[in-house]
Coordinates of C-alpha atoms in Angstrom, one line a residue:
Chain A
M873 CA -26.1 11.0 23.5
N874 CA -26.0 12.4 27.1
F875 CA -25.2 11.1 30.5
E876 CA -28.8 9.9 31.0
N877 CA -28.0 7.3 28.4
L878 CA -25.0 6.0 30.3
I879 CA -24.9 3.6 33.2
R880 CA -22.2 4.7 35.7
L881 CA -20.5 1.5 37.0
N882 CA -17.9 3.3 39.1
K883 CA -15.8 6.5 39.0
Y884 CA -13.9 5.2 35.9
E885 CA -16.3 2.9 34.1
W886 CA -19.5 3.5 32.2
E887 CA -21.8 1.4 30.0
I888 CA -24.0 2.1 27.1
P889 CA -26.5 -0.8 27.4
Q890 CA -27.3 -3.0 24.5
N891 CA -30.9 -1.8 24.6
Y892 CA -29.8 1.8 23.9
R893 CA -30.4 1.1 20.2
S894 CA -32.2 -1.8 18.7
D895 CA -29.4 -2.7 16.2
M896 CA -26.7 -3.0 18.9
L897 CA -25.4 -6.6 19.3
V898 CA -23.4 -5.9 22.4
P899 CA -23.1 -3.2 25.0
V900 CA -20.4 -0.5 24.9
R901 CA -18.0 -0.3 27.9
L902 CA -16.3 3.1 28.5
F903 CA -13.2 3.6 30.6
A904 CA -13.3 7.3 31.5
T905 CA -14.0 9.8 34.2
R906 CA -17.0 12.1 34.0
E907 CA -14.6 14.9 33.1
L908 CA -13.1 13.0 30.2
L909 CA -16.5 12.0 29.0
E910 CA -17.8 15.6 29.1
Q911 CA -15.0 16.5 26.6
V912 CA -16.5 14.1 24.0
M913 CA -20.2 14.5 24.8
D914 CA -20.7 17.0 22.0
D915 CA -19.0 15.1 19.3
K916 CA -19.8 11.8 17.7
S917 CA -17.4 9.5 19.7
L918 CA -20.1 7.7 21.6
E919 CA -22.5 7.5 18.6
Q920 CA -19.6 5.9 16.6
A921 CA -19.0 3.4 19.5
V922 CA -22.7 2.5 19.3
N923 CA -22.4 2.0 15.6
A924 CA -19.4 -0.3 16.1
A925 CA -21.6 -2.4 18.4
T926 CA -23.6 -3.5 15.3
L927 CA -20.7 -5.3 13.6
P928 CA -21.6 -9.0 13.0
G929 CA -19.9 -11.6 15.1
L930 CA -18.9 -9.4 18.0
A931 CA -17.7 -11.2 21.1
G932 CA -17.9 -9.2 24.3
P933 CA -18.5 -5.5 24.6
V934 CA -17.1 -2.8 22.4
I935 CA -14.4 -1.1 24.6
V936 CA -13.7 2.6 24.5
M937 CA -10.5 4.0 26.1
P938 CA -10.3 7.3 28.0
D939 CA -8.4 9.0 25.1
M940 CA -11.4 8.5 22.9
H941 CA -12.4 11.0 20.3
Q942 CA -14.5 11.3 17.2
G943 CA -13.1 9.5 14.1
Y944 CA -14.9 8.3 11.0
G945 CA -17.0 5.1 11.3
F946 CA -15.3 3.8 14.4
P947 CA -14.2 6.0 17.3
I948 CA -10.5 6.6 18.0
G949 CA -9.8 4.7 21.2
G950 CA -12.1 1.9 20.3
V951 CA -11.5 -1.8 20.6
A952 CA -13.9 -4.5 19.2
A953 CA -13.4 -8.3 19.0
T954 CA -15.1 -10.4 16.4
E955 CA -15.2 -14.2 16.5
F956 CA -12.7 -15.7 14.1
P957 CA -13.3 -16.8 11.4
Q958 CA -17.0 -16.4 11.1
G959 CA -17.1 -12.8 12.4
V960 CA -16.3 -9.8 10.3
V961 CA -13.2 -7.8 9.8
S962 CA -13.8 -4.1 9.1
P963 CA -11.1 -2.0 7.5
G964 CA -12.6 1.2 8.8
A965 CA -12.4 -0.2 12.3
I966 CA -8.6 -0.4 11.9
G967 CA -8.1 2.8 10.0
Y968 CA -6.3 4.2 7.0
D969 CA -2.9 4.3 8.7
I970 CA -2.6 0.6 9.2
N971 CA -0.1 -0.2 12.0
C972 CA 0.3 3.4 13.0
G973 CA 2.3 2.9 16.1
V974 CA 5.1 3.9 18.4
R975 CA 8.6 2.7 19.0
L976 CA 10.7 3.7 22.0
L977 CA 14.5 3.5 22.2
A978 CA 16.4 4.2 25.3
S979 CA 20.0 5.1 26.2
N980 CA 22.2 5.4 29.2
L981 CA 23.2 8.9 28.3
E982 CA 22.2 11.4 30.8
L983 CA 20.6 14.7 29.7
N984 CA 23.3 16.7 31.5
E985 CA 26.0 15.0 29.3
A986 CA 24.0 15.8 26.1
R987 CA 22.5 19.2 26.8
D988 CA 25.0 21.2 24.8
D989 CA 24.5 19.0 21.7
L990 CA 20.7 18.9 21.6
D991 CA 20.5 21.5 18.9
T992 CA 22.9 19.6 16.7
L993 CA 21.0 16.4 17.5
A994 CA 17.7 17.9 16.4
T995 CA 19.3 19.0 13.1
L996 CA 20.9 15.6 12.4
L997 CA 17.7 13.7 13.3
N998 CA 15.8 16.0 11.0
K999 CA 18.4 15.3 8.3
Y1000 CA 18.5 11.5 8.6
C1001 CA 14.8 10.8 9.3
P1002 CA 12.8 12.0 6.3
S1003 CA 9.6 13.8 7.3
G1004 CA 6.9 15.9 6.0
V1005 CA 5.0 15.9 2.8
G1006 CA 6.8 14.0 0.0
K1007 CA 8.0 10.7 -1.0
A1008 CA 11.6 10.0 -0.2
G1009 CA 12.3 7.5 2.5
V1010 CA 15.5 6.2 3.9
V1011 CA 15.5 3.6 1.1
K1012 CA 13.8 3.4 -2.3
V1013 CA 12.9 -0.1 -3.4
K1014 CA 11.6 -1.8 -6.6
I1015 CA 8.3 -3.7 -6.4
P1016 CA 9.9 -7.2 -6.0
E1017 CA 11.9 -5.9 -3.0
L1018 CA 8.8 -4.2 -1.6
D1019 CA 6.9 -7.5 -1.8
R1020 CA 9.6 -9.0 0.4
I1021 CA 9.2 -6.1 2.9
L1022 CA 5.4 -6.7 2.9
R1023 CA 5.9 -10.4 3.4
D1024 CA 8.8 -10.5 5.8
G1025 CA 8.4 -7.3 7.8
S1026 CA 11.3 -6.6 10.1
R1027 CA 13.0 -9.8 9.1
W1028 CA 13.7 -7.9 5.9
A1029 CA 15.3 -5.1 7.9
L1030 CA 17.4 -7.6 9.9
K1031 CA 18.6 -9.3 6.7
N1032 CA 19.6 -5.9 5.2
G1033 CA 21.5 -4.6 8.2
Y1034 CA 18.9 -2.2 9.5
A1035 CA 17.9 -4.1 12.6
T1036 CA 19.2 -6.5 15.3
E1037 CA 17.6 -9.7 16.6
A1038 CA 17.0 -7.7 19.9
D1039 CA 15.0 -5.1 18.0
L1040 CA 12.8 -7.8 16.5
S1041 CA 12.3 -9.6 19.8
R1042 CA 11.1 -6.3 21.3
T1043 CA 8.6 -5.5 18.5
E1044 CA 5.0 -6.6 18.6
E1045 CA 4.7 -9.9 16.7
G1046 CA 8.5 -9.8 16.1
G1047 CA 7.9 -7.1 13.5
R1048 CA 6.2 -9.6 11.1
L1049 CA 2.6 -10.6 11.0
D1050 CA 2.0 -14.1 9.7
G1051 CA -0.4 -14.4 6.8
A1052 CA 0.7 -11.2 5.0
N1053 CA -0.2 -11.5 1.3
P1054 CA 1.5 -9.0 -1.0
D1055 CA -0.6 -10.3 -3.9
K1056 CA -3.7 -8.7 -2.2
V1057 CA -2.1 -5.3 -2.1
S1058 CA -2.9 -3.2 -5.2
E1059 CA -0.3 -2.0 -7.6
R1060 CA -1.3 1.6 -6.7
A1061 CA -0.7 0.9 -3.0
K1062 CA 2.8 -0.5 -3.9
T1063 CA 3.6 2.5 -6.1
R1064 CA 2.7 4.8 -3.2
G1065 CA 4.8 2.8 -0.8
R1066 CA 8.0 1.9 -2.6
E1067 CA 9.6 5.3 -2.2
Q1068 CA 8.4 5.9 1.4
V1069 CA 10.2 3.1 3.3
G1070 CA 11.7 4.8 6.3
S1071 CA 9.8 8.1 6.3
L1072 CA 7.8 9.9 9.0
G1073 CA 5.2 11.6 7.0
A1074 CA 3.2 14.6 8.3
G1075 CA 0.2 15.1 10.6
N1076 CA 0.5 14.1 14.2
H1077 CA 3.5 11.9 13.5
F1078 CA 6.8 12.8 15.2
I1079 CA 10.2 11.8 16.5
E1080 CA 11.0 13.1 20.0
V1081 CA 14.1 12.9 22.1
E1082 CA 12.9 12.6 25.6
V1083 CA 14.4 12.4 29.1
V1084 CA 13.2 9.8 31.5
G1085 CA 11.6 11.7 34.4
E1086 CA 9.7 10.1 37.2
I1087 CA 9.9 6.3 37.7
F1088 CA 6.8 4.7 39.2
D1089 CA 7.9 1.1 39.1
E1090 CA 11.7 0.8 39.6
K1091 CA 11.8 -3.0 39.0
T1092 CA 9.8 -2.9 35.7
A1093 CA 11.7 0.3 34.5
A1094 CA 15.0 -1.5 35.0
V1095 CA 13.7 -4.5 33.0
F1096 CA 12.6 -2.1 30.2
G1097 CA 16.0 -0.4 30.4
L1098 CA 14.7 3.0 31.5
R1099 CA 17.0 5.0 33.7
A1100 CA 15.9 8.3 35.3
G1101 CA 17.6 11.3 33.8
C1102 CA 18.7 9.4 30.6
L1103 CA 17.7 10.1 27.0
A1104 CA 15.2 8.1 25.0
V1105 CA 13.8 8.4 21.5
Q1106 CA 10.2 7.9 20.6
I1107 CA 9.1 7.4 17.0
H1108 CA 5.4 7.7 16.0
C1109 CA 4.4 6.8 12.4
G1110 CA 2.7 4.2 10.3
S1111 CA 2.4 2.6 6.9
R1112 CA 2.3 5.9 4.9
G1113 CA 0.6 6.0 1.5
L1114 CA 0.7 2.2 1.1
G1115 CA -1.5 1.6 4.2
H1116 CA -3.8 4.5 3.3
Q1117 CA -4.3 3.0 -0.2
V1118 CA -4.9 -0.6 1.2
C1119 CA -7.7 0.8 3.4
T1120 CA -9.1 3.0 0.6
D1121 CA -9.2 0.0 -1.8
Y1122 CA -11.0 -2.4 0.6
V1123 CA -13.5 0.1 2.0
Q1124 CA -14.5 0.8 -1.6
Q1125 CA -14.6 -2.9 -2.5
F1126 CA -16.6 -3.8 0.6
Q1127 CA -19.3 -1.4 -0.3
S1128 CA -20.7 -4.2 -2.5
V1129 CA -19.4 -7.0 -0.3
V1130 CA -21.8 -6.1 2.5
K1131 CA -24.7 -6.4 0.1
K1132 CA -23.4 -9.8 -1.1
Y1133 CA -23.4 -11.1 2.5
G1134 CA -26.6 -9.4 3.6
I1135 CA -24.9 -7.2 6.2
E1136 CA -26.6 -4.0 7.2
L1137 CA -24.7 -1.3 8.9
P1138 CA -25.5 2.2 10.2
D1139 CA -22.4 3.8 8.6
R1140 CA -20.8 2.9 5.3
E1141 CA -17.4 3.5 6.7
L1142 CA -17.8 0.4 8.8
V1143 CA -18.2 -1.9 5.8
C1144 CA -16.8 -5.3 6.5
A1145 CA -16.6 -8.9 5.3
P1146 CA -16.7 -12.2 7.2
M1147 CA -13.2 -13.4 7.7
D1148 CA -14.0 -16.9 6.3
T1149 CA -14.9 -15.4 2.9
P1150 CA -12.5 -14.7 0.0
E1151 CA -13.0 -11.0 0.5
G1152 CA -12.4 -11.1 4.2
A1153 CA -9.3 -13.2 3.8
A1154 CA -8.0 -10.9 1.1
Y1155 CA -8.2 -7.9 3.3
L1156 CA -6.6 -9.7 6.2
G1157 CA -3.7 -10.6 3.9
A1158 CA -3.3 -7.0 2.6
M1159 CA -3.7 -5.4 6.0
R1160 CA -1.0 -7.7 7.5
A1161 CA 1.3 -6.8 4.6
A1162 CA 0.7 -3.1 5.2
A1163 CA 1.4 -3.7 8.9
N1164 CA 4.7 -5.3 8.0
F1165 CA 5.6 -2.2 5.9
A1166 CA 4.9 0.0 9.0
F1167 CA 7.2 -2.2 11.2
V1168 CA 10.0 -1.8 8.6
N1169 CA 9.2 2.0 8.4
R1170 CA 9.7 2.5 12.1
Q1171 CA 12.8 0.2 12.1
L1172 CA 14.5 2.3 9.4
L1173 CA 13.7 5.5 11.3
A1174 CA 15.2 3.8 14.4
Y1175 CA 18.3 3.0 12.4
S1176 CA 18.6 6.6 11.3
A1177 CA 18.1 7.9 14.9
R1178 CA 20.9 5.6 16.0
R1179 CA 23.1 7.0 13.3
A1180 CA 22.5 10.5 14.5
F1181 CA 23.2 9.6 18.1
E1182 CA 26.4 7.7 17.2
E1183 CA 27.6 10.5 15.1
I1184 CA 27.3 13.1 17.9
F1185 CA 27.9 11.2 21.1
K1186 CA 31.0 9.0 20.8
T1187 CA 30.2 6.9 23.8
D1188 CA 28.6 3.5 24.3
K1189 CA 26.2 5.1 26.8
A1190 CA 24.5 6.7 23.8
H1191 CA 23.6 3.4 22.2
L1192 CA 19.8 3.3 21.7
H1193 CA 18.4 -0.1 22.7
Q1194 CA 14.9 -0.9 21.8
V1195 CA 12.3 -0.8 24.6
Y1196 CA 9.4 -1.8 22.5
D1197 CA 7.5 -1.2 19.3
I1198 CA 3.7 -1.4 19.3
A1199 CA 0.8 -0.8 16.9
H1200 CA -2.3 1.3 17.8
N1201 CA -4.2 0.8 14.5
M1202 CA -4.4 -2.9 13.8
G1203 CA -6.6 -6.0 13.5
K1204 CA -5.0 -9.0 15.2
V1205 CA -6.2 -12.6 15.6
E1206 CA -5.7 -13.4 19.2
T1207 CA -7.2 -15.8 21.8
H1208 CA -9.0 -14.3 24.8
E1209 CA -11.3 -15.5 27.5
I1210 CA -14.6 -13.9 26.9
E1211 CA -17.6 -14.5 29.1
G1212 CA -16.0 -17.7 30.4
R1213 CA -15.1 -19.1 27.0
R1214 CA -11.6 -19.2 25.3
L1215 CA -12.3 -17.7 21.9
K1216 CA -10.1 -16.9 18.9
V1217 CA -11.1 -13.4 17.9
C1218 CA -10.0 -10.6 15.6
V1219 CA -9.3 -7.7 17.9
H1220 CA -9.8 -4.4 16.1
R1221 CA -7.8 -1.7 17.8
K1222 CA -8.2 1.8 16.4
G1223 CA -6.3 4.3 18.5
A1224 CA -5.8 1.7 21.1
T1225 CA -2.6 -0.2 22.1
R1226 CA -2.1 -3.9 22.8
A1227 CA -1.3 -4.2 26.5
F1228 CA -0.6 -7.9 27.1
G1229 CA 0.0 -8.8 30.8
P1230 CA 2.7 -11.0 32.4
G1231 CA 2.9 -14.5 31.1
T1232 CA 1.2 -13.9 27.8
P1233 CA 2.6 -15.9 25.0
G1234 CA 4.4 -13.9 22.4
L1235 CA 6.2 -11.5 24.8
P1236 CA 10.0 -11.7 24.9
P1237 CA 11.4 -13.7 27.8
E1238 CA 12.6 -10.6 29.7
Y1239 CA 9.0 -9.1 29.6
Q1240 CA 7.3 -12.3 30.7
S1241 CA 7.3 -11.2 34.3
T1242 CA 6.5 -7.6 33.8
G1243 CA 3.9 -7.5 30.9
Q1244 CA 4.7 -5.7 27.7
P1245 CA 5.6 -2.0 27.6
V1246 CA 2.6 0.1 26.7
L1247 CA 3.8 3.3 25.0
V1248 CA 1.5 6.4 25.4
P1249 CA 2.7 9.5 23.7
G1250 CA 1.3 12.7 25.1
S1251 CA 0.6 15.9 23.3
M1252 CA 3.6 17.8 21.8
G1253 CA 5.8 19.4 24.5
T1254 CA 4.0 17.8 27.4
A1255 CA 4.7 14.3 28.7
S1256 CA 4.7 10.7 27.4
W1257 CA 4.2 7.6 29.5
V1258 CA 5.6 4.1 29.6
L1259 CA 3.1 1.7 31.2
A1260 CA 3.0 -2.1 31.5
G1261 CA 0.3 -4.5 30.5
T1262 CA -1.6 -6.4 33.2
E1263 CA -3.6 -9.5 33.9
T1264 CA -6.6 -7.1 34.2
S1265 CA -6.2 -5.9 30.7
M1266 CA -6.4 -9.5 29.5
Q1267 CA -9.7 -9.9 31.4
R1268 CA -11.3 -6.6 30.8
S1269 CA -10.2 -5.1 27.5
F1270 CA -9.0 -7.9 25.2
G1271 CA -5.4 -7.1 26.3
S1272 CA -5.7 -3.4 25.3
S1273 CA -5.1 0.1 26.7
C1274 CA -5.0 3.7 25.7
H1275 CA -2.8 5.1 22.9
G1276 CA -2.3 8.8 23.7
A1277 CA -3.8 11.9 25.0
G1278 CA -6.7 12.2 22.5
R1279 CA -7.7 15.3 20.7
V1280 CA -10.4 17.7 22.0
W1281 CA -9.9 20.7 19.6
S1282 CA -10.5 20.6 15.9
R1283 CA -7.5 21.4 13.7
S1284 CA -9.0 24.6 12.5
R1285 CA -9.7 25.7 16.0
A1286 CA -6.1 25.0 17.0
K1287 CA -4.9 27.1 14.0
K1288 CA -7.2 29.9 14.8
Q1289 CA -6.2 30.1 18.5
V1290 CA -2.5 29.3 18.2
R1291 CA 0.3 30.5 15.9
G1292 CA 2.9 28.0 15.0
D1293 CA 5.8 30.3 15.2
E1294 CA 4.7 31.5 18.7
L1295 CA 4.2 27.9 19.8
R1296 CA 7.7 27.1 18.6
R1297 CA 9.2 30.0 20.5
E1298 CA 7.3 28.9 23.6
L1299 CA 8.6 25.4 23.4
E1300 CA 12.2 26.6 22.7
A1301 CA 11.9 28.8 25.8
R1302 CA 11.2 25.7 27.8
G1303 CA 14.3 24.1 26.4
I1304 CA 12.6 22.0 23.8
K1305 CA 14.3 22.0 20.4
V1306 CA 11.8 22.0 17.5
R1307 CA 12.2 21.1 13.9
A1308 CA 8.9 21.3 12.0
G1309 CA 8.1 21.2 8.3
S1310 CA 5.1 23.5 8.6
M1311 CA 4.2 26.2 11.2
P1312 CA 0.4 25.7 10.6
G1313 CA 1.0 22.0 11.1
L1314 CA 2.8 22.7 14.3
A1315 CA -0.1 24.9 15.5
E1316 CA -2.5 22.0 14.9
E1317 CA -0.6 19.9 17.4
T1318 CA -0.6 22.5 20.2
P1319 CA -0.9 20.8 23.6
Q1320 CA -4.2 22.6 24.2
A1321 CA -5.7 20.7 21.4
Y1322 CA -5.4 17.5 23.4
K1323 CA -6.7 16.1 26.6
D1324 CA -4.4 15.9 29.6
V1325 CA -2.4 12.7 29.1
D1326 CA -1.8 12.3 32.8
M1327 CA -5.6 12.1 33.3
V1328 CA -5.9 9.5 30.6
V1329 CA -3.1 7.4 32.2
E1330 CA -4.6 7.9 35.7
T1331 CA -7.8 6.3 34.4
V1332 CA -6.3 3.2 32.8
S1333 CA -4.2 2.8 35.8
A1334 CA -7.2 3.1 38.2
V1335 CA -9.1 0.6 36.1
G1336 CA -6.1 -1.7 36.2
I1337 CA -5.7 -2.3 32.4
A1338 CA -2.1 -0.9 32.6
K1339 CA 0.2 0.2 35.3
K1340 CA 2.5 3.2 35.5
V1341 CA 6.2 2.6 34.9
A1342 CA 7.8 5.9 33.9
R1343 CA 7.0 9.4 32.7
L1344 CA 9.1 11.0 30.0
R1345 CA 9.4 14.7 28.9
P1346 CA 10.5 15.9 25.5
V1347 CA 13.7 17.8 24.8
V1348 CA 13.7 17.6 21.0
V1349 CA 10.6 17.5 18.7
I1350 CA 10.8 16.6 15.0
K1351 CA 7.6 17.0 13.1
G1352 CA 6.8 16.7 9.4
Chain B
M1000 CA -21.6 26.2 -5.4
G1001 CA -19.3 26.2 -2.4
F1002 CA -18.2 24.4 0.7
E1003 CA -17.8 25.1 4.4
E1004 CA -15.8 23.3 7.0
L1005 CA -17.8 21.6 9.8
P1006 CA -16.5 20.9 13.3
H1007 CA -14.5 17.6 13.6
T1008 CA -12.1 16.7 16.4
A1009 CA -9.3 15.0 14.5
D1010 CA -10.0 15.0 10.8
W1011 CA -11.6 17.4 8.3
S1012 CA -15.3 17.5 7.7
I1013 CA -17.0 19.7 5.1
R1014 CA -20.4 20.4 3.7
V1015 CA -20.3 20.9 -0.1
W1016 CA -23.1 22.0 -2.4
A1017 CA -23.6 22.7 -6.1
N1018 CA -26.2 23.0 -8.8
D1019 CA -25.7 19.5 -10.1
L1020 CA -23.7 16.3 -9.5
P1021 CA -20.7 17.1 -11.7
A1022 CA -20.3 20.5 -10.2
L1023 CA -20.6 18.9 -6.7
F1024 CA -17.7 16.6 -7.5
A1025 CA -15.6 19.5 -8.9
E1026 CA -16.3 21.6 -5.8
A1027 CA -15.4 18.7 -3.5
A1028 CA -12.1 18.4 -5.4
R1029 CA -11.5 22.2 -5.0
S1030 CA -12.2 21.9 -1.3
M1031 CA -9.4 19.3 -0.9
N1032 CA -7.0 21.7 -2.6
T1033 CA -8.0 24.5 -0.2
L1034 CA -7.9 22.5 2.9
S1035 CA -4.5 21.0 2.0
G1036 CA -3.1 24.4 1.1
V1037 CA -1.8 23.3 -2.2
Q1038 CA 0.5 25.6 -4.1
S1039 CA 1.1 25.0 -7.8
A1040 CA 4.3 25.7 -9.8
P1041 CA 4.3 27.5 -13.1
G1042 CA 5.0 25.4 -16.2
P1043 CA 3.2 23.5 -18.9
R1044 CA -0.4 22.6 -18.0
R1045 CA -0.9 18.9 -17.2
K1046 CA -3.9 17.0 -18.5
R1047 CA -5.5 13.8 -17.3
E1048 CA -8.5 11.8 -18.5
F1049 CA -10.0 8.8 -16.6
E1050 CA -13.2 6.9 -16.4
I1051 CA -14.5 5.2 -13.3
D1052 CA -17.5 3.2 -12.2
G1053 CA -19.2 3.0 -8.8
S1054 CA -22.1 1.2 -7.1
D1055 CA -23.8 4.6 -6.5
S1056 CA -23.1 8.3 -6.6
E1057 CA -21.4 8.3 -3.2
S1058 CA -19.1 5.5 -4.2
L1059 CA -18.3 7.4 -7.5
L1060 CA -17.5 10.5 -5.5
V1061 CA -15.1 8.7 -3.1
T1062 CA -13.3 7.0 -6.0
F1063 CA -13.1 10.3 -8.0
L1064 CA -11.6 12.2 -5.1
S1065 CA -9.2 9.3 -4.3
E1066 CA -8.0 9.6 -7.9
I1067 CA -7.3 13.3 -7.3
L1068 CA -5.3 12.4 -4.1
Y1069 CA -3.3 9.8 -5.9
A1070 CA -2.4 12.2 -8.6
Q1071 CA -1.4 14.7 -6.0
E1072 CA 0.9 12.3 -4.1
D1073 CA 2.3 10.1 -6.9
E1074 CA 2.3 12.4 -9.9
E1075 CA 2.7 15.7 -7.9
T1076 CA -0.1 17.2 -9.9
V1077 CA -2.8 19.6 -8.6
F1078 CA -5.9 19.9 -10.7
D1079 CA -7.9 23.1 -10.9
T1080 CA -10.1 22.6 -14.0
F1081 CA -12.7 19.9 -14.0
D1082 CA -14.8 18.7 -16.9
I1083 CA -16.9 15.9 -15.5
Q1084 CA -19.6 13.8 -17.1
I1085 CA -21.7 11.4 -15.0
S1086 CA -24.1 9.0 -16.4
G1087 CA -25.7 6.6 -13.9
Q1088 CA -22.9 4.8 -12.2
H1089 CA -20.3 5.9 -14.7
L1090 CA -18.0 8.9 -14.5
S1091 CA -15.7 10.3 -17.1
A1092 CA -13.3 13.2 -16.3
N1093 CA -11.1 15.5 -18.2
L1094 CA -8.9 17.4 -15.7
E1095 CA -6.3 20.1 -16.1
G1096 CA -3.8 21.4 -13.6
D1097 CA -0.3 22.2 -12.7
R1098 CA 2.7 20.7 -11.1
L1099 CA 2.3 20.6 -7.3
R1100 CA 5.0 22.8 -5.7
A1101 CA 4.0 22.4 -2.0
L1102 CA 1.1 21.7 0.3
S1103 CA 0.7 22.4 3.9
K1104 CA -1.1 19.2 5.0
P1105 CA -1.9 16.1 3.0
I1106 CA -5.2 14.3 3.1
K1107 CA -4.7 10.6 3.8
A1108 CA -8.0 9.4 2.5
V1109 CA -11.6 10.2 1.5
T1110 CA -14.0 8.4 3.8
F1111 CA -17.6 7.2 3.4
H1112 CA -18.5 8.5 6.9
D1113 CA -21.6 10.7 6.9
L1114 CA -21.6 10.6 3.1
H1115 CA -25.1 11.0 1.7
I1116 CA -25.6 13.0 -1.4
Q1117 CA -29.0 14.8 -1.1
Y1118 CA -30.9 16.5 -3.8
T1119 CA -32.4 19.9 -2.9
K1120 CA -34.4 22.5 -4.7
H1121 CA -31.1 24.3 -5.4
G1122 CA -29.2 21.2 -6.7
C1123 CA -27.4 18.8 -4.5
E1124 CA -25.2 18.7 -1.4
T1125 CA -23.4 16.3 0.9
T1126 CA -21.0 16.2 3.9
L1127 CA -17.5 14.6 3.5
V1128 CA -15.0 13.5 6.0
F1129 CA -11.3 13.4 5.1
D1130 CA -8.8 11.4 7.1
V1131 CA -5.7 13.6 7.8

């Protein structure tokens, strides 16, 4: 793939036409500048997007966000909508970490009031929010209780005192996907998940304490509860071993399912099943159950973060209210207007965030006028963004936007070029407290390994699929 | 027999080669240990036997490696000795190893992406992509 294969529509939009390859069913629409595209031209991101354009039942183009990078099967930053129920659902197009996502909590506590306690805060957050390799979560449950978590999602957390109604209202889908079916989740997946409820895991997952910096839209920031100079907490994690096992189980099972339904694909990781078949319905039930697990996982970590804040800062200003919780690896049945028709589709978002605009059903009343918060974590130690969904995202990208900065360096290159202990010292010198389970793991997440998140945000903002609200910078980083 | 890491932006990709299919499977398992930086603890050796079926060799390989990952996470066992028999689409394995003491980075899953076992004049080889 090179630039000659792409049609430049404008500075921020490109297309891979449907006739690029004979098995494509739809074109690929890329939201990116030339500079961002140059960073992925040597990897397989665009080839994977072309492969995604062969999934049966696609409605509208495959969309690729500016934070795109190479994944496996489906590119990270990809969005694809398939007609429900006759189109397919593809586990690999959602990913192993089902409902990996981000939660943002905000306070009215100013950085200046908290600066002296940041070190203690980092230690307490690290203590109360289990992270890294290992099993133990905030709670350990038996299988019947886990089934209730899988079925009820954040309603379980509310019933058990870990959440408030306000938290649920400000969580995508209220923290509970309808149609979750714990019976379609394997015993092995449940065994992996039952001790991990309320745990961060490792990899690129993190908890950060941030300070709200520049505000770009005062009115919307006020509705979201974001005040310049005040502390916020961002939690990034997913469904842990349970979700990984659900995806593993169904990708394996669907290897024969595609043969049964006569589906030919260019990559076995894209295996899929029509949603109106028993196999497709089973995966949807299991995937939704794993998504509910992830909502509870982030809710319990939010509960633990509040515990740390309350223990240190004995003031109401330190209360962490929820701004929003969103998924960026998920398959959701939604209704969108596509090429002039209102269609019910399964929107596969893999490394892409839902970005519903103002007036979209399902948003809490207070966000009906603003659109939903779109949370875009940047690379470690740089900046994160809060954006808002727009009407344009509903028209152009199935109500979706970017999910982060997007990697450009391999993990091995990052470890060769950066030492974890040096990076930690550098971050600490900039006033960022760091708690990390592994120094090589920290090195892998060096900011140089990622694109410039500001450039990514500039692109989605210019295309109009999200608008800038606020920019946050970290003061505490907790990594597994 | 051996493996090498290939460039991949976000996950881990390797090329692995061996004289025959069972050795390829064993080497792929060893590659996961190396990439994850597993450290074993001294103590009584742990043994595990299992049998699996797959629709083809690639499917068998993914299932086999997924079993290893599961043992690593749930049973905290790291295997270093592999006796593998493959007959058609059936695999039987006798594994030995130690208790897992620590690892630097877990593998989330073994994917089918770019997975094609090829037979060469020296044996067989394939690429593998691990989600991390």
